[in-house]
Amino acid sequence: MLKNYLLVFFISMVPIVELRGAIPIGLGLGLPALPTYFLCVLGNMLPVPFIYLFARKFLIWGYHKPLIGPICRFCINKGEKGGRALEAKAGRGLILALLLFVGIPLPGTGAWTGTLAGSILDMKFKDVLVACMGGVLLAGIIMGLASAGLLGALSGLFAVG
């Protein structure tokens, strides 16, 4: 049982997969929903301070390096362009926009991407942390409900025909 909990915890720390993949895996392994949820939230939030503090510095450092330069340039340019577009649309509601970006479980969104975007936008650490935490909690609830089949049952209520 401890092995399964550790597996779910470490999966929730992996970029792209994060808790969006860890919660269904945990529930599929037969772990109880509430401990799985809290463990996945903890695992997903653990890298956030490190990403905020070091990712931008690493990308700037690698910007002109021959091997990793193109990847770093792509990440910085894409992050700045996307971040500025988000900032222009959100205006004063940037924290809420970041929370929703992290919280809606779609490919390319999540705590890793949201923290990197907040870092590139020079948002305050506290604001990024609050937005990511709220987003991770929201994504966890959505994934828990989806994994339990509740979202599929709700969609039956709105089916046409």
Steps between C-alpha positions, in 0.01 A plus 500: 500500500783742586659421163180609321482823700864580417437422133203737489695769688792488256273487193329818617840675497572415134449783251211466254353202692478669842196421715284474187654159442582410858144515636353256246797269552459514878130428482568225246743343747221490756629777724240698696395822326568758771856393594581465129370851434704659780814306412472600134446867591808489722708328231382739229573811711844389625690604182325840473746706710798347319347567159423859598847566640717318247323428168521852360863533609582170331323602179682834492832327572442248220368755251832529313634149560548300180332178611208622710469854363221429250288329767561779751424770242181321402387472864579862580342640183192277525463572871534875457261509204241285674549680828456843345186383319363360826593821678329714234178301517497459877602851596469528874367146524834340417506287814154361425596443136811308610291299749258399224787426261652260753165363617337401172654160423597540136825401329770762549347649812590426859714611789829466311385710205309745718797557729731553206254748347471686831879511527540633147232763568692611813200431721554500874584161647202515736260568212640214292485267800137592578393466135678167456368362828144595411544361150646172624214462750247567222670261257510235772127533563423484128723195449363328809143548379591391149682192629203407715275525194292785639571734211391234253178450693433875498552518125215251461265756651578745223506257208273589212280245337 
